[in-house]
Coordinates of C-alpha atoms in Angstrom, one line a residue:
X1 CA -22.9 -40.0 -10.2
X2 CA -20.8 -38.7 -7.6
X3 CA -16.9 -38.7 -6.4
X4 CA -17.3 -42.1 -4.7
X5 CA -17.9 -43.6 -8.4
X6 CA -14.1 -42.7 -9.0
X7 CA -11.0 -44.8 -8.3
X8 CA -9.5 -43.3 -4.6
X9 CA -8.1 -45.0 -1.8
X10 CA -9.8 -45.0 1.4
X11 CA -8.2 -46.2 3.7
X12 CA -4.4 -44.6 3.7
X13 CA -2.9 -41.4 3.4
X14 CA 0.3 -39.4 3.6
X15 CA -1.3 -36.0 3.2
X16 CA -2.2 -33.2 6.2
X17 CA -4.6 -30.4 5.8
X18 CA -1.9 -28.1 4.4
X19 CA -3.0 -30.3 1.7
X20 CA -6.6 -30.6 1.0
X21 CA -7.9 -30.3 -2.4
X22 CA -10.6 -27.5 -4.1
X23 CA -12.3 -26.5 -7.4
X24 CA -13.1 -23.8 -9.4
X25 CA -16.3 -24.4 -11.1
X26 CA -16.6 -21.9 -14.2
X27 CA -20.2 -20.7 -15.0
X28 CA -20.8 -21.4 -18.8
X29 CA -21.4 -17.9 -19.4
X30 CA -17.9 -16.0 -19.6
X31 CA -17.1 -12.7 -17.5
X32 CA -14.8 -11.0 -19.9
X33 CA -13.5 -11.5 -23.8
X34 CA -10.3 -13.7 -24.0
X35 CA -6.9 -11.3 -23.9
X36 CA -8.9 -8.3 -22.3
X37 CA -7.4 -6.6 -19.6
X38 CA -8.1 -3.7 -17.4
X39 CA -6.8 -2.1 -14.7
X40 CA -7.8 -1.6 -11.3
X41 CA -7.5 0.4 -8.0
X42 CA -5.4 3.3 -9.1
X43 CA -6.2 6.8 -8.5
X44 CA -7.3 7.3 -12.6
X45 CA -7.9 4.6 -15.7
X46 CA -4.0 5.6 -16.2
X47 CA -3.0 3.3 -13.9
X48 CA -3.5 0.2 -11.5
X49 CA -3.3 -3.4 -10.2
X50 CA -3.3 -5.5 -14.3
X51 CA -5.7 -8.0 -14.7
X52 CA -6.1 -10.1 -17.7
X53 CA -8.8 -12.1 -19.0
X54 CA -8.0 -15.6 -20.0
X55 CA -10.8 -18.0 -21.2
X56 CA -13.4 -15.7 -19.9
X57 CA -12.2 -15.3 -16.5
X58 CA -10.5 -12.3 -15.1
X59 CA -7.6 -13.0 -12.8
X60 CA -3.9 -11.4 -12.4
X61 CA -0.7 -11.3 -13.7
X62 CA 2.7 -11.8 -11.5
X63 CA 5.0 -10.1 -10.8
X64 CA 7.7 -12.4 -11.9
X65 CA 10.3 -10.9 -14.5
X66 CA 7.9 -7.6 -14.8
X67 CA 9.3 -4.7 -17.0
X68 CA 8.9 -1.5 -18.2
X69 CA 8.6 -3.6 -21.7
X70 CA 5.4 -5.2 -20.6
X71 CA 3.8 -2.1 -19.0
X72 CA 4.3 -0.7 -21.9
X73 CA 2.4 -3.2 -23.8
X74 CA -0.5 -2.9 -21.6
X75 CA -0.5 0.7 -22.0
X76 CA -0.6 -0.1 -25.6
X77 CA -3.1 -2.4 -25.6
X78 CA -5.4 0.2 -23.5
X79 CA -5.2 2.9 -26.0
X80 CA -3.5 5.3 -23.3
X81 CA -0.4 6.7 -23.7
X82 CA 3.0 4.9 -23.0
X83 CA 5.3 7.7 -22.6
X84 CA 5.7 7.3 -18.7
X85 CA 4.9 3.4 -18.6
X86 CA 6.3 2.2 -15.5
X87 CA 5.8 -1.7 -14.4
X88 CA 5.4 -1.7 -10.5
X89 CA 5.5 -5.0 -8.6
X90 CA 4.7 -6.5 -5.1
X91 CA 0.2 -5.8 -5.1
X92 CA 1.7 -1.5 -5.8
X93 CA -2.0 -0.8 -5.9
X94 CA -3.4 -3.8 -3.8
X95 CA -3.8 -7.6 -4.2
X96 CA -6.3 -8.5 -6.2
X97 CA -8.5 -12.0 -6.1
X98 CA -9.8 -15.1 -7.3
X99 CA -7.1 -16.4 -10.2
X100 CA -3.5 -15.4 -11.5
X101 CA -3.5 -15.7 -14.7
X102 CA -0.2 -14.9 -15.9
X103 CA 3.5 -15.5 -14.6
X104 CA 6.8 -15.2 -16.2
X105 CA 5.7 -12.9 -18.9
X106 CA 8.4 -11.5 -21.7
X107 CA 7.3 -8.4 -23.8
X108 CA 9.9 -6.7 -26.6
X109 CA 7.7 -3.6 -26.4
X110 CA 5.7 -4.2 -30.0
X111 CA 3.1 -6.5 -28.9
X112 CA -0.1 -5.6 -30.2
X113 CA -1.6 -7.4 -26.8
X114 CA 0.0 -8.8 -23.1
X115 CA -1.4 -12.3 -24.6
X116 CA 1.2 -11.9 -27.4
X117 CA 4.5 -12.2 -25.2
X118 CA 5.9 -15.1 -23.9
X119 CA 4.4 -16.2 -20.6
X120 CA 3.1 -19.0 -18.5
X121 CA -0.1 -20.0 -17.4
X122 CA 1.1 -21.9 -14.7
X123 CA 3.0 -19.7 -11.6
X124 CA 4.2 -20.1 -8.2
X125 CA 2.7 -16.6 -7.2
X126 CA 0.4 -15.3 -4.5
X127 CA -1.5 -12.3 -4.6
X128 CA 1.2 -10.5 -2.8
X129 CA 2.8 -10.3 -5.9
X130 CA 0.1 -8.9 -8.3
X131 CA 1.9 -6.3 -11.2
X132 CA 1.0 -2.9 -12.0
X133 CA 1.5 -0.3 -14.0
X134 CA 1.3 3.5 -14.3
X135 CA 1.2 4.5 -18.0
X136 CA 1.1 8.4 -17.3
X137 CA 1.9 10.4 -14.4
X138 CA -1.3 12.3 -13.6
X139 CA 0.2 16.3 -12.5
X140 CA -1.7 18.1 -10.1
X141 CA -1.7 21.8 -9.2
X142 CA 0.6 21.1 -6.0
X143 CA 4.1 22.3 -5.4
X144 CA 7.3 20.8 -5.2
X145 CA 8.4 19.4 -1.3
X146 CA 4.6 20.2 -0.3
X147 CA 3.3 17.9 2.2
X148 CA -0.7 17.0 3.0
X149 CA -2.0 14.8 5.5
X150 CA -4.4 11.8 4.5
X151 CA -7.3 9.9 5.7
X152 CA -6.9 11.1 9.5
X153 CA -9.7 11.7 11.5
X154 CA -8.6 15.5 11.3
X155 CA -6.6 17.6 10.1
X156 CA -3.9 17.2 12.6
X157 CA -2.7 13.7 11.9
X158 CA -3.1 11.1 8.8
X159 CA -0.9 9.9 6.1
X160 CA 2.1 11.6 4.6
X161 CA 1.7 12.4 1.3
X162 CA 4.4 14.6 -1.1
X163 CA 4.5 16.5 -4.1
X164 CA 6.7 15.5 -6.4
X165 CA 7.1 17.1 -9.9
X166 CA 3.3 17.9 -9.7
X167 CA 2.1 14.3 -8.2
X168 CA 1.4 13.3 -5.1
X169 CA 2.9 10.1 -3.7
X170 CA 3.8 8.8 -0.3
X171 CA 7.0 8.3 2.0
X172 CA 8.1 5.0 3.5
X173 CA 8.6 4.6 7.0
X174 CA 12.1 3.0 7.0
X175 CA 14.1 4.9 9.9
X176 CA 10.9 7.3 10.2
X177 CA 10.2 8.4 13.5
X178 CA 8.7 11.6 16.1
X179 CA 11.7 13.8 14.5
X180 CA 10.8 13.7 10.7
X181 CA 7.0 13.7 12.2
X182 CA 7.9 17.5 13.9
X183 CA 9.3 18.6 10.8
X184 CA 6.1 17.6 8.8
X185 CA 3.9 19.4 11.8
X186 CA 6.0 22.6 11.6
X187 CA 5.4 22.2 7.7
X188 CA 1.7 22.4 8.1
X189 CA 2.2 25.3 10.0
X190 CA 0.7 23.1 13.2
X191 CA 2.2 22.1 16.4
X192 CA 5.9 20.1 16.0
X193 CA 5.7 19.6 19.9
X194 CA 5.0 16.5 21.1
X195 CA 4.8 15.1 17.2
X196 CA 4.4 11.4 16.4
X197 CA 5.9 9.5 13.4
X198 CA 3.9 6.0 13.1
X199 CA 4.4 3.6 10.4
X200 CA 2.9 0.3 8.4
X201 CA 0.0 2.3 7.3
X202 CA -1.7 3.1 10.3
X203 CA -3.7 5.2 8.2
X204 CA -4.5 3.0 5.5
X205 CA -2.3 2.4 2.5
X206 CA -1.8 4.9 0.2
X207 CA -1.8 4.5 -4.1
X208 CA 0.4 5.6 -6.6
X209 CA 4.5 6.4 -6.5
X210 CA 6.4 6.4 -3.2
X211 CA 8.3 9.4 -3.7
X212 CA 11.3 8.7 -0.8
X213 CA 12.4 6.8 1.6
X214 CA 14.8 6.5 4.7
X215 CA 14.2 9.9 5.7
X216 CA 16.6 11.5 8.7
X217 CA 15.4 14.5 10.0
X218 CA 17.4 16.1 13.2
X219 CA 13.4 17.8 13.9
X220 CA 14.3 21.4 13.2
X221 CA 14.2 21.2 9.3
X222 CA 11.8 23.6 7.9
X223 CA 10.4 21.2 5.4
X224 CA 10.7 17.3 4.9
X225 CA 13.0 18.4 1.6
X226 CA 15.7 19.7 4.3
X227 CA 16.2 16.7 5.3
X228 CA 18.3 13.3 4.6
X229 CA 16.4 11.2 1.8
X230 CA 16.5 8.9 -1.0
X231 CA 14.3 9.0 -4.1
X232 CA 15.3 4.8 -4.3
X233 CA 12.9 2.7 -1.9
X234 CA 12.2 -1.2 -1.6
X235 CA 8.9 -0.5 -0.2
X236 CA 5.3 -1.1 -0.5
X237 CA 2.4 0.7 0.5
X238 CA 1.5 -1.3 3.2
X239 CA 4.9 0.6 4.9
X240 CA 3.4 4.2 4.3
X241 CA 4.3 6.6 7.3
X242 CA 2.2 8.9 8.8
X243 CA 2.2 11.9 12.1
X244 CA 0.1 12.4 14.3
X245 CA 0.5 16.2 14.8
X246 CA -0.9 17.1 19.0
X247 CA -2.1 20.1 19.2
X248 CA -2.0 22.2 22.6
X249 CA -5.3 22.0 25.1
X250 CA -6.4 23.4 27.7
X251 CA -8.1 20.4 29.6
X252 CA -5.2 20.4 32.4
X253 CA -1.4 21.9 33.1
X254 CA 1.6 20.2 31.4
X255 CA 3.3 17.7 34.3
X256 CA 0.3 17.4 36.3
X257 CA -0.5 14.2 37.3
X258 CA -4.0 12.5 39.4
X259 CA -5.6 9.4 40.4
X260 CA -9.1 8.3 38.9
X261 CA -11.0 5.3 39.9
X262 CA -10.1 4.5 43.4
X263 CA -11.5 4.6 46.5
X264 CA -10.0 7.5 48.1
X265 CA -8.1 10.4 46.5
X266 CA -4.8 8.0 47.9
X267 CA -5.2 5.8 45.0
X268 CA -6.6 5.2 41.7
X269 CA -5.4 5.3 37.8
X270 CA -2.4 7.2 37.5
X271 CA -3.4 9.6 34.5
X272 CA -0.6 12.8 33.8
X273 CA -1.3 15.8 31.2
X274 CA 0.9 16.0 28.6
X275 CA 0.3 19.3 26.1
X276 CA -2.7 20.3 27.4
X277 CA -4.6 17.0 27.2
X278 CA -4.6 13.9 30.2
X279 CA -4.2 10.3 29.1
X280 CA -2.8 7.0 30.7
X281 CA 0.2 5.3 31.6
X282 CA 1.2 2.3 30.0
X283 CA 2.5 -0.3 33.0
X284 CA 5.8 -1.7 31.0
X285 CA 8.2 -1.7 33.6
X286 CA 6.0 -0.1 36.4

């Protein structure tokens, strides 16, 4: 037996690559019990990327026509508490993998289980699109407008993070740049001069809200609350901004300038300290 003994034709086609066919060959023993779901990747069991099990197979749900109706059903469903259900969109905590088992689902709110609404097995969805929910805002013992640095390799740069009515989230990097960088610095209590603002995650993508975005900063704001903001964003984590705050060293005198690498001390490497420290120049329009 094999896929020769069925009818095909083999001699013409219309197809390309973009085109080539696969399976999924399910394992007789099932992963998960049918309308199970979980969630997964969020900071707590409160919250995270919603995965359903359909047919013994965990997969996804989309993202399509997600509500606070049908986070609130998951919450539900969990046992956990739906006072603060919040349906999140767009992979919030990550893509997930393997199938996507729901698309264009409908909750009222009263469903015993997500497998009770209206929804379709069938979608048009990639993994990009992979719904979430947060069914209770986790408080922390942080302060309102206080700032932390994430996932650097020290304590001088990482990811911005923000408290928030006592939780932590992150700020997108739409319009973010060295000036709201100094201003987080000069928060820290480190050095604003010379401050960096980087975007798209440079230090990995962050989990949970994103507490503002479009953030305009004229760089001598004592805190990132002083400056221009809004609490509505159309971002992803993947857009999570970040500083890198450079402290002073002593390695050289700021301005000074040598040659490494050449021959003779009439050529080389052009390398110049800048706040204690040398580095390299970059040859766009040399």
């Amino acid at each position: 037996i094999s896929l020769f003994d069925c009818s095909y034709d083999p001699d013409t086609s219309d197809c390309t690559h973009f085109e080539d066919a696969g399976v999924m060959c399910l394992e007789s023993e099932f992963e998960c019990n049918h309308t199970d779901i979980r969630l997964v990747g969020g900071n707590n069991y409160t919250e995270g990327r919603v995965e359903v099990c359909l047919f013994g197979i965990w997969g996804t749900v989309c993202d399509d026509f997600w509500s606070t109706n049908d986070a609130v059903v998951v919450c539900n469903q969990l046992n956990i508490s739906s006072a603060d259900a919040t349906a999140l969109g767009s992979a919030y905590f990550g893509p997930g993998t393997g199938a996507i088992n729901m698309d264009n689902v409908f909750c009222d709110g009263s469903e015993e289980q997500l497998t009770d609404c209206t929804f379709s097995e069938t979608h048009n969805c990639a993994h990009s699109e992979d719904a979430s929910v947060i069914c209770v805002f986790v408080k922390s013992n942080c302060t309102d407008g206080e700032v932390r640095l994430a996932d650097g390799l020290n304590d001088t740069e990482g990811r911005v993070e923000l408290c928030v009515d006592g939780v932590w989230g992150t700020v997108c990097d739409d319009l973010w740049g060295n000036s709201e960088a100094q201003v987080v610095c000069r928060q820290l209590g480190l050095n604003s001069e010379g401050a960096i603002g980087v975007g798209s995650a440079t230090y990995g993508q962050g989990v949970g809200l994103i507490h503002i975005d479009d953030v305009q900063c004229d760089g001598d704001e004592s805190d990132l609350f002083a400056c221009s903001y809004t609490t509505n964003h159309n971002c992803i984590h993947a857009e999570d901004a970040g500083v890198q705050c450079v402290e002073p060293g002593n390695e050289c005198t700021h301005g000074d300038v040598n040659l490494i690498g050449g021959s003779n001390y009439t050529e080389g490497r052009v390398e110049v300290c800048i706040n204690g420290y040398w580095g390299t120049v970059c040859d766009d329009s040399w």
